[in-house]
Structure formats: structure tokens, C-alpha cells
């Protein structure tokens, strides 16, 4: 069986903001939200320990996120339980959902073995990807160093994770053709996503390059939507 890798947070795009989840999308969302390694999360000021492949959300939260009723969410959870796709535990006072066979869906080893059996040129492709990744990491480190140098300068955007000087702010506005309100809205959305990541996740500790890539896609979507409104204002 082959599979694809999907970046966490892709469903948070404004493109899908008004979409109501299907059962398939809800399943993909659960896999994407599950902890990729053992960690402790903060729920209402209470530390909750999660194992790899576990997620913890209330029925009410899932109903709001998926655009469903509470009863529909509960029926769906019961269905996944009946088919042994998940297990649940409420012994801590908080519902913890465990994705069964999480490693089967997410382990890189599965990706490597599948790719090797379908394309003998994958080895070369993988090597190039690793080289590109190293180059991106170097750029990220350089960007981090520049941020440290300028941290004493005036900060015009000061979120829990993302912090920008006036120079950085103007650079992003120009590069992505955004006004102040649009850029602030997008950066706040991105910062909320980064806050939910594990502190050891590179997308949080080295947020500059991934955020630039994300802004590129979101600004393109925004431009497309604005052009459509001009063509069809109704």
C-alpha cells in the first residue's frame, strides 16, 4: 500500500474555512492532530500526558471544529471504536483518543520501503531532497542569527512565537503584496498554529522559512479570492 505525506495544519487554510467535514476528512484531521511523539499538553491549566498517536479534545470542541452536532460526533467516535480504528481512555478525567496503527500511517520507514519498491530512482531523488533540506536549514539558521542581531531593534509585531522588526514587517508586506491588516491577520493565524506545536518542532523553533512559505501560499489564495470577487461581486 502506498501513501502520501500531508503537512500538519493544511486544513486550517482560509480556503477551507466554511467547509463542513466529511467522515473521511474528520479521520485525516484526527491523524494530523495526534501527537507525533510522547508529550505533555496543557488543557485548562492541567497537564495531560499524551503518547505518540494520541489526541485529546472534547466532543463539544470536535463538533465546533467539524461543523457537526455533538450527537453526530459521538456516533462517529462510537463507529471508529467499533471498527477498532481508535481507542479511548477517560481515566484521567479528560477524553484521550488513541489512533490505532498510527505508526502504519506516519512512520517514514513505510514511506521509504514503498517508494523503493515502486521507483528505483527514488534513492537519487531522496538524496536531492535531503540536500535541499540541509540548504533550507542553513538559510533558517542564518535567518535566526539575523533575528538575534536585530532583537534590540523596535519590534512591531510581538506575538508569543513570531516577532518582527519594522524592517521584517515591511519586507513581508512588499514581498506578498499585503496591507497591514491582511498581514497582521495572517501572522496571528500562523502564530496560533505554531503555539500548538511541540516546542521541539523545527517549524516552531525555526519559524521564519516555513512561515515565509506558508505566507506565499496564503497570499496567493487571498489574491485569487479578491480577483474572483471583482469578476463576480454577487
PDB file of C-alpha atoms in Angstrom:
ATOM      1  CA  UNK A   1       0.000   0.000   0.000  1.00  0.00           C
ATOM      2  CA  UNK A   2       1.353   3.433  -0.916  1.00  0.00           C
ATOM      3  CA  UNK A   3       0.635   6.729   0.816  1.00  0.00           C
ATOM      4  CA  UNK A   4       1.299  10.467   0.713  1.00  0.00           C
ATOM      5  CA  UNK A   5       2.625  12.852   3.343  1.00  0.00           C
ATOM      6  CA  UNK A   6       0.351  15.752   4.245  1.00  0.00           C
ATOM      7  CA  UNK A   7       1.649  18.803   6.099  1.00  0.00           C
ATOM      8  CA  UNK A   8       0.043  19.383   9.512  1.00  0.00           C
ATOM      9  CA  UNK A   9      -2.279  22.370   9.586  1.00  0.00           C
ATOM     10  CA  UNK A  10      -3.283  22.245   5.901  1.00  0.00           C
ATOM     11  CA  UNK A  11      -6.961  22.182   6.864  1.00  0.00           C
ATOM     12  CA  UNK A  12      -6.575  25.491   8.729  1.00  0.00           C
ATOM     13  CA  UNK A  13      -6.269  27.409   5.455  1.00  0.00           C
ATOM     14  CA  UNK A  14      -8.890  30.095   4.835  1.00  0.00           C
ATOM     15  CA  UNK A  15      -9.765  28.215   1.625  1.00  0.00           C
ATOM     16  CA  UNK A  16     -11.498  25.530   3.727  1.00  0.00           C
ATOM     17  CA  UNK A  17     -12.807  27.847   6.454  1.00  0.00           C
ATOM     18  CA  UNK A  18     -16.517  27.250   5.746  1.00  0.00           C
ATOM     19  CA  UNK A  19     -16.254  23.590   4.776  1.00  0.00           C
ATOM     20  CA  UNK A  20     -18.186  21.014   6.789  1.00  0.00           C
ATOM     21  CA  UNK A  21     -16.143  17.908   7.473  1.00  0.00           C
ATOM     22  CA  UNK A  22     -16.965  14.545   5.959  1.00  0.00           C
ATOM     23  CA  UNK A  23     -16.171  11.421   7.967  1.00  0.00           C
ATOM     24  CA  UNK A  24     -13.066  10.890   5.823  1.00  0.00           C
ATOM     25  CA  UNK A  25     -11.810  14.426   6.498  1.00  0.00           C
ATOM     26  CA  UNK A  26     -12.533  14.042  10.204  1.00  0.00           C
ATOM     27  CA  UNK A  27     -10.368  10.889  10.241  1.00  0.00           C
ATOM     28  CA  UNK A  28      -7.495  12.636   8.444  1.00  0.00           C
ATOM     29  CA  UNK A  29      -7.832  15.556  10.886  1.00  0.00           C
ATOM     30  CA  UNK A  30      -7.540  13.217  13.890  1.00  0.00           C
ATOM     31  CA  UNK A  31      -4.387  11.633  12.472  1.00  0.00           C
ATOM     32  CA  UNK A  32      -2.919  15.060  11.753  1.00  0.00           C
ATOM     33  CA  UNK A  33      -3.691  16.369  15.248  1.00  0.00           C
ATOM     34  CA  UNK A  34      -2.309  13.303  17.052  1.00  0.00           C
ATOM     35  CA  UNK A  35       0.963  13.730  18.952  1.00  0.00           C
ATOM     36  CA  UNK A  36       3.895  12.650  16.795  1.00  0.00           C
ATOM     37  CA  UNK A  37       5.853  11.769  19.948  1.00  0.00           C
ATOM     38  CA  UNK A  38       5.185  11.447  23.687  1.00  0.00           C
ATOM     39  CA  UNK A  39       4.463  14.867  25.155  1.00  0.00           C
ATOM     40  CA  UNK A  40       2.536  16.796  27.808  1.00  0.00           C
ATOM     41  CA  UNK A  41      -0.133  19.308  26.790  1.00  0.00           C
ATOM     42  CA  UNK A  42      -1.925  21.982  28.809  1.00  0.00           C
ATOM     43  CA  UNK A  43      -5.720  21.653  28.961  1.00  0.00           C
ATOM     44  CA  UNK A  44      -7.435  24.172  31.198  1.00  0.00           C
ATOM     45  CA  UNK A  45      -4.262  24.575  33.251  1.00  0.00           C
ATOM     46  CA  UNK A  46      -3.995  20.821  33.807  1.00  0.00           C
ATOM     47  CA  UNK A  47      -1.055  18.840  32.372  1.00  0.00           C
ATOM     48  CA  UNK A  48      -2.217  15.904  30.230  1.00  0.00           C
ATOM     49  CA  UNK A  49       0.319  13.281  29.122  1.00  0.00           C
ATOM     50  CA  UNK A  50      -0.103  12.059  25.550  1.00  0.00           C
ATOM     51  CA  UNK A  51       1.622   9.117  23.938  1.00  0.00           C
ATOM     52  CA  UNK A  52       2.601   9.040  20.269  1.00  0.00           C
ATOM     53  CA  UNK A  53      -0.592   8.739  18.202  1.00  0.00           C
ATOM     54  CA  UNK A  54      -2.888  10.203  20.879  1.00  0.00           C
ATOM     55  CA  UNK A  55      -5.059  13.318  20.810  1.00  0.00           C
ATOM     56  CA  UNK A  56      -7.308  14.887  23.441  1.00  0.00           C
ATOM     57  CA  UNK A  57     -10.323  17.035  22.570  1.00  0.00           C
ATOM     58  CA  UNK A  58     -13.836  17.286  23.976  1.00  0.00           C
ATOM     59  CA  UNK A  59     -16.913  16.255  21.979  1.00  0.00           C
ATOM     60  CA  UNK A  60     -18.025  19.893  22.065  1.00  0.00           C
ATOM     61  CA  UNK A  61     -14.724  21.082  20.572  1.00  0.00           C
ATOM     62  CA  UNK A  62     -14.811  18.456  17.802  1.00  0.00           C
ATOM     63  CA  UNK A  63     -18.413  19.365  16.979  1.00  0.00           C
ATOM     64  CA  UNK A  64     -17.459  23.013  16.545  1.00  0.00           C
ATOM     65  CA  UNK A  65     -14.307  22.189  14.571  1.00  0.00           C
ATOM     66  CA  UNK A  66     -16.008  19.760  12.215  1.00  0.00           C
ATOM     67  CA  UNK A  67     -19.288  21.662  11.895  1.00  0.00           C
ATOM     68  CA  UNK A  68     -21.283  18.754  13.341  1.00  0.00           C
ATOM     69  CA  UNK A  69     -23.730  18.299  16.199  1.00  0.00           C
ATOM     70  CA  UNK A  70     -22.495  16.788  19.477  1.00  0.00           C
ATOM     71  CA  UNK A  71     -24.598  13.677  18.828  1.00  0.00           C
ATOM     72  CA  UNK A  72     -23.098  13.165  15.379  1.00  0.00           C
ATOM     73  CA  UNK A  73     -19.572  13.428  16.774  1.00  0.00           C
ATOM     74  CA  UNK A  74     -20.383  10.855  19.456  1.00  0.00           C
ATOM     75  CA  UNK A  75     -21.857   8.478  16.873  1.00  0.00           C
ATOM     76  CA  UNK A  76     -18.749   8.864  14.740  1.00  0.00           C
ATOM     77  CA  UNK A  77     -16.436   8.176  17.691  1.00  0.00           C
ATOM     78  CA  UNK A  78     -18.508   5.089  18.520  1.00  0.00           C
ATOM     79  CA  UNK A  79     -18.209   3.947  14.908  1.00  0.00           C
ATOM     80  CA  UNK A  80     -14.398   4.302  14.953  1.00  0.00           C
ATOM     81  CA  UNK A  81     -14.322   2.372  18.212  1.00  0.00           C
ATOM     82  CA  UNK A  82     -16.476  -0.402  16.749  1.00  0.00           C
ATOM     83  CA  UNK A  83     -14.117  -0.757  13.802  1.00  0.00           C
ATOM     84  CA  UNK A  84     -11.041  -0.703  16.080  1.00  0.00           C
ATOM     85  CA  UNK A  85      -9.694   2.401  14.372  1.00  0.00           C
ATOM     86  CA  UNK A  86      -9.330   4.197  17.709  1.00  0.00           C
ATOM     87  CA  UNK A  87      -9.470   3.505  21.424  1.00  0.00           C
ATOM     88  CA  UNK A  88     -10.449   5.953  24.158  1.00  0.00           C
ATOM     89  CA  UNK A  89      -9.431   6.483  27.764  1.00  0.00           C
ATOM     90  CA  UNK A  90     -11.162   8.742  30.309  1.00  0.00           C
ATOM     91  CA  UNK A  91      -9.308   7.600  33.430  1.00  0.00           C
ATOM     92  CA  UNK A  92      -7.525  10.965  33.753  1.00  0.00           C
ATOM     93  CA  UNK A  93     -10.805  12.891  33.636  1.00  0.00           C
ATOM     94  CA  UNK A  94     -10.033  14.001  30.085  1.00  0.00           C
ATOM     95  CA  UNK A  95     -11.004  12.002  26.994  1.00  0.00           C
ATOM     96  CA  UNK A  96      -7.879  10.743  25.238  1.00  0.00           C
ATOM     97  CA  UNK A  97      -8.258   9.248  21.766  1.00  0.00           C
ATOM     98  CA  UNK A  98      -5.593   6.815  20.540  1.00  0.00           C
ATOM     99  CA  UNK A  99      -5.221   6.310  16.794  1.00  0.00           C
ATOM    100  CA  UNK A 100      -4.763   2.581  16.249  1.00  0.00           C
ATOM    101  CA  UNK A 101      -1.956   1.704  13.813  1.00  0.00           C
ATOM    102  CA  UNK A 102      -0.705   5.314  13.965  1.00  0.00           C
ATOM    103  CA  UNK A 103       2.816   4.193  13.045  1.00  0.00           C
ATOM    104  CA  UNK A 104       1.427   2.447   9.977  1.00  0.00           C
ATOM    105  CA  UNK A 105       0.125   5.790   8.720  1.00  0.00           C
ATOM    106  CA  UNK A 106       3.029   8.002   9.758  1.00  0.00           C
ATOM    107  CA  UNK A 107       6.357   6.152  10.001  1.00  0.00           C
ATOM    108  CA  UNK A 108       8.979   7.236   7.484  1.00  0.00           C
ATOM    109  CA  UNK A 109      10.113   3.609   7.159  1.00  0.00           C
ATOM    110  CA  UNK A 110       6.843   2.777   5.415  1.00  0.00           C
ATOM    111  CA  UNK A 111       7.341   5.648   3.010  1.00  0.00           C
ATOM    112  CA  UNK A 112      10.895   4.565   2.220  1.00  0.00           C
ATOM    113  CA  UNK A 113      10.032   0.919   1.583  1.00  0.00           C
ATOM    114  CA  UNK A 114       7.027   1.810  -0.566  1.00  0.00           C
ATOM    115  CA  UNK A 115       8.946   4.313  -2.642  1.00  0.00           C
ATOM    116  CA  UNK A 116      11.843   1.898  -3.171  1.00  0.00           C
ATOM    117  CA  UNK A 117       9.529  -0.821  -4.480  1.00  0.00           C
ATOM    118  CA  UNK A 118       7.797   1.464  -6.979  1.00  0.00           C
ATOM    119  CA  UNK A 119      10.608   3.603  -8.344  1.00  0.00           C
ATOM    120  CA  UNK A 120      14.305   2.682  -8.480  1.00  0.00           C
ATOM    121  CA  UNK A 121      15.203   6.328  -8.988  1.00  0.00           C
ATOM    122  CA  UNK A 122      13.869   7.312  -5.570  1.00  0.00           C
ATOM    123  CA  UNK A 123      17.288   6.964  -3.946  1.00  0.00           C
ATOM    124  CA  UNK A 124      18.657   9.781  -6.062  1.00  0.00           C
ATOM    125  CA  UNK A 125      15.504  11.848  -5.514  1.00  0.00           C
ATOM    126  CA  UNK A 126      15.665  11.320  -1.747  1.00  0.00           C
ATOM    127  CA  UNK A 127      19.318  12.394  -1.703  1.00  0.00           C
ATOM    128  CA  UNK A 128      18.438  15.607  -3.523  1.00  0.00           C
ATOM    129  CA  UNK A 129      15.599  16.260  -1.094  1.00  0.00           C
ATOM    130  CA  UNK A 130      17.982  15.810   1.854  1.00  0.00           C
ATOM    131  CA  UNK A 131      20.440  18.210   0.255  1.00  0.00           C
ATOM    132  CA  UNK A 132      17.700  20.774  -0.291  1.00  0.00           C
ATOM    133  CA  UNK A 133      16.555  20.310   3.302  1.00  0.00           C
ATOM    134  CA  UNK A 134      20.086  20.930   4.582  1.00  0.00           C
ATOM    135  CA  UNK A 135      20.305  24.058   2.447  1.00  0.00           C
ATOM    136  CA  UNK A 136      16.973  25.287   3.815  1.00  0.00           C
ATOM    137  CA  UNK A 137      18.147  24.602   7.367  1.00  0.00           C
ATOM    138  CA  UNK A 138      21.268  26.673   6.710  1.00  0.00           C
ATOM    139  CA  UNK A 139      19.077  29.518   5.488  1.00  0.00           C
ATOM    140  CA  UNK A 140      16.904  29.100   8.574  1.00  0.00           C
ATOM    141  CA  UNK A 141      19.928  29.256  10.888  1.00  0.00           C
ATOM    142  CA  UNK A 142      21.139  32.355   9.057  1.00  0.00           C
ATOM    143  CA  UNK A 143      17.693  33.912   9.427  1.00  0.00           C
ATOM    144  CA  UNK A 144      17.709  33.092  13.157  1.00  0.00           C
ATOM    145  CA  UNK A 145      21.105  34.742  13.501  1.00  0.00           C
ATOM    146  CA  UNK A 146      19.819  37.869  11.796  1.00  0.00           C
ATOM    147  CA  UNK A 147      16.826  37.964  14.119  1.00  0.00           C
ATOM    148  CA  UNK A 148      19.121  37.738  17.148  1.00  0.00           C
ATOM    149  CA  UNK A 149      21.171  40.650  15.799  1.00  0.00           C
ATOM    150  CA  UNK A 150      18.095  42.797  15.404  1.00  0.00           C
ATOM    151  CA  UNK A 151      16.218  41.764  18.530  1.00  0.00           C
ATOM    152  CA  UNK A 152      17.201  45.011  20.236  1.00  0.00           C
ATOM    153  CA  UNK A 153      15.525  46.976  17.461  1.00  0.00           C
ATOM    154  CA  UNK A 154      11.903  48.058  17.676  1.00  0.00           C
ATOM    155  CA  UNK A 155       9.509  45.088  17.475  1.00  0.00           C
ATOM    156  CA  UNK A 156       6.326  45.996  15.561  1.00  0.00           C
ATOM    157  CA  UNK A 157       4.740  42.528  15.662  1.00  0.00           C
ATOM    158  CA  UNK A 158       5.172  40.825  19.012  1.00  0.00           C
ATOM    159  CA  UNK A 159       3.308  37.508  19.207  1.00  0.00           C
ATOM    160  CA  UNK A 160       4.208  34.573  21.506  1.00  0.00           C
ATOM    161  CA  UNK A 161       6.248  32.885  18.742  1.00  0.00           C
ATOM    162  CA  UNK A 162       6.573  35.271  15.793  1.00  0.00           C
ATOM    163  CA  UNK A 163       8.346  38.566  16.446  1.00  0.00           C
ATOM    164  CA  UNK A 164       9.080  41.031  13.641  1.00  0.00           C
ATOM    165  CA  UNK A 165      11.011  44.266  13.413  1.00  0.00           C
ATOM    166  CA  UNK A 166       9.745  47.111  11.273  1.00  0.00           C
ATOM    167  CA  UNK A 167      12.176  46.068   8.534  1.00  0.00           C
ATOM    168  CA  UNK A 168      10.902  42.473   8.557  1.00  0.00           C
ATOM    169  CA  UNK A 169       7.293  43.659   8.574  1.00  0.00           C
ATOM    170  CA  UNK A 170       7.790  45.913   5.541  1.00  0.00           C
ATOM    171  CA  UNK A 171       9.689  43.150   3.747  1.00  0.00           C
ATOM    172  CA  UNK A 172       6.755  40.733   4.117  1.00  0.00           C
ATOM    173  CA  UNK A 173       4.221  43.376   3.082  1.00  0.00           C
ATOM    174  CA  UNK A 174       6.156  44.122  -0.101  1.00  0.00           C
ATOM    175  CA  UNK A 175       7.036  40.538  -0.997  1.00  0.00           C
ATOM    176  CA  UNK A 176       3.485  39.213  -0.628  1.00  0.00           C
ATOM    177  CA  UNK A 177       1.580  42.390  -1.647  1.00  0.00           C
ATOM    178  CA  UNK A 178      -0.365  42.595   1.625  1.00  0.00           C
ATOM    179  CA  UNK A 179      -1.680  45.569   3.556  1.00  0.00           C
ATOM    180  CA  UNK A 180      -1.141  45.924   7.309  1.00  0.00           C
ATOM    181  CA  UNK A 181      -4.492  44.393   8.267  1.00  0.00           C
ATOM    182  CA  UNK A 182      -4.073  41.387   5.969  1.00  0.00           C
ATOM    183  CA  UNK A 183      -0.525  40.686   7.134  1.00  0.00           C
ATOM    184  CA  UNK A 184      -1.453  41.027  10.805  1.00  0.00           C
ATOM    185  CA  UNK A 185      -4.414  38.658  10.387  1.00  0.00           C
ATOM    186  CA  UNK A 186      -2.327  36.014   8.607  1.00  0.00           C
ATOM    187  CA  UNK A 187       0.547  36.250  11.098  1.00  0.00           C
ATOM    188  CA  UNK A 188      -1.809  35.918  14.060  1.00  0.00           C
ATOM    189  CA  UNK A 189      -3.331  32.808  12.444  1.00  0.00           C
ATOM    190  CA  UNK A 190       0.144  31.357  11.827  1.00  0.00           C
ATOM    191  CA  UNK A 191       1.309  32.165  15.368  1.00  0.00           C
ATOM    192  CA  UNK A 192      -1.690  30.376  16.870  1.00  0.00           C
ATOM    193  CA  UNK A 193      -0.771  27.304  14.799  1.00  0.00           C
ATOM    194  CA  UNK A 194       2.900  27.492  15.902  1.00  0.00           C
ATOM    195  CA  UNK A 195       1.875  27.743  19.563  1.00  0.00           C
ATOM    196  CA  UNK A 196       0.099  24.397  19.292  1.00  0.00           C
ATOM    197  CA  UNK A 197       3.234  22.626  18.049  1.00  0.00           C
ATOM    198  CA  UNK A 198       5.623  20.719  20.288  1.00  0.00           C
ATOM    199  CA  UNK A 199       8.455  23.074  21.432  1.00  0.00           C
ATOM    200  CA  UNK A 200      10.979  20.738  19.792  1.00  0.00           C
ATOM    201  CA  UNK A 201       9.257  21.024  16.381  1.00  0.00           C
ATOM    202  CA  UNK A 202      11.557  22.904  13.984  1.00  0.00           C
ATOM    203  CA  UNK A 203       8.604  24.763  12.500  1.00  0.00           C
ATOM    204  CA  UNK A 204       8.246  26.482  15.877  1.00  0.00           C
ATOM    205  CA  UNK A 205      11.866  26.960  16.908  1.00  0.00           C
ATOM    206  CA  UNK A 206      12.901  27.965  13.372  1.00  0.00           C
ATOM    207  CA  UNK A 207       9.698  29.552  12.199  1.00  0.00           C
ATOM    208  CA  UNK A 208      10.985  32.073   9.641  1.00  0.00           C
ATOM    209  CA  UNK A 209      11.415  29.931   6.497  1.00  0.00           C
ATOM    210  CA  UNK A 210       8.295  27.733   6.984  1.00  0.00           C
ATOM    211  CA  UNK A 211       6.261  30.865   7.715  1.00  0.00           C
ATOM    212  CA  UNK A 212       7.543  32.571   4.557  1.00  0.00           C
ATOM    213  CA  UNK A 213       6.459  29.541   2.508  1.00  0.00           C
ATOM    214  CA  UNK A 214       3.070  29.492   4.249  1.00  0.00           C
ATOM    215  CA  UNK A 215       2.542  33.221   3.665  1.00  0.00           C
ATOM    216  CA  UNK A 216       3.339  32.749  -0.026  1.00  0.00           C
ATOM    217  CA  UNK A 217       0.521  30.227  -0.395  1.00  0.00           C
ATOM    218  CA  UNK A 218      -1.979  32.141   1.747  1.00  0.00           C
ATOM    219  CA  UNK A 219      -1.323  35.466  -0.016  1.00  0.00           C
ATOM    220  CA  UNK A 220      -1.843  33.754  -3.385  1.00  0.00           C
ATOM    221  CA  UNK A 221      -5.174  32.338  -2.144  1.00  0.00           C
ATOM    222  CA  UNK A 222      -6.190  35.769  -0.870  1.00  0.00           C
ATOM    223  CA  UNK A 223      -5.319  37.388  -4.187  1.00  0.00           C
ATOM    224  CA  UNK A 224      -7.302  34.741  -6.074  1.00  0.00           C
ATOM    225  CA  UNK A 225     -10.385  35.269  -3.865  1.00  0.00           C
ATOM    226  CA  UNK A 226     -10.197  39.058  -4.331  1.00  0.00           C
ATOM    227  CA  UNK A 227      -9.962  38.675  -8.102  1.00  0.00           C
ATOM    228  CA  UNK A 228     -12.997  36.370  -8.099  1.00  0.00           C
ATOM    229  CA  UNK A 229     -14.985  38.942  -6.120  1.00  0.00           C
ATOM    230  CA  UNK A 230     -14.144  41.586  -8.724  1.00  0.00           C
ATOM    231  CA  UNK A 231     -15.344  39.311 -11.535  1.00  0.00           C
ATOM    232  CA  UNK A 232     -18.442  38.105  -9.679  1.00  0.00           C
ATOM    233  CA  UNK A 233     -19.291  40.599  -6.901  1.00  0.00           C
ATOM    234  CA  UNK A 234     -22.569  38.773  -6.200  1.00  0.00           C
TER     235      UNK A 234
END
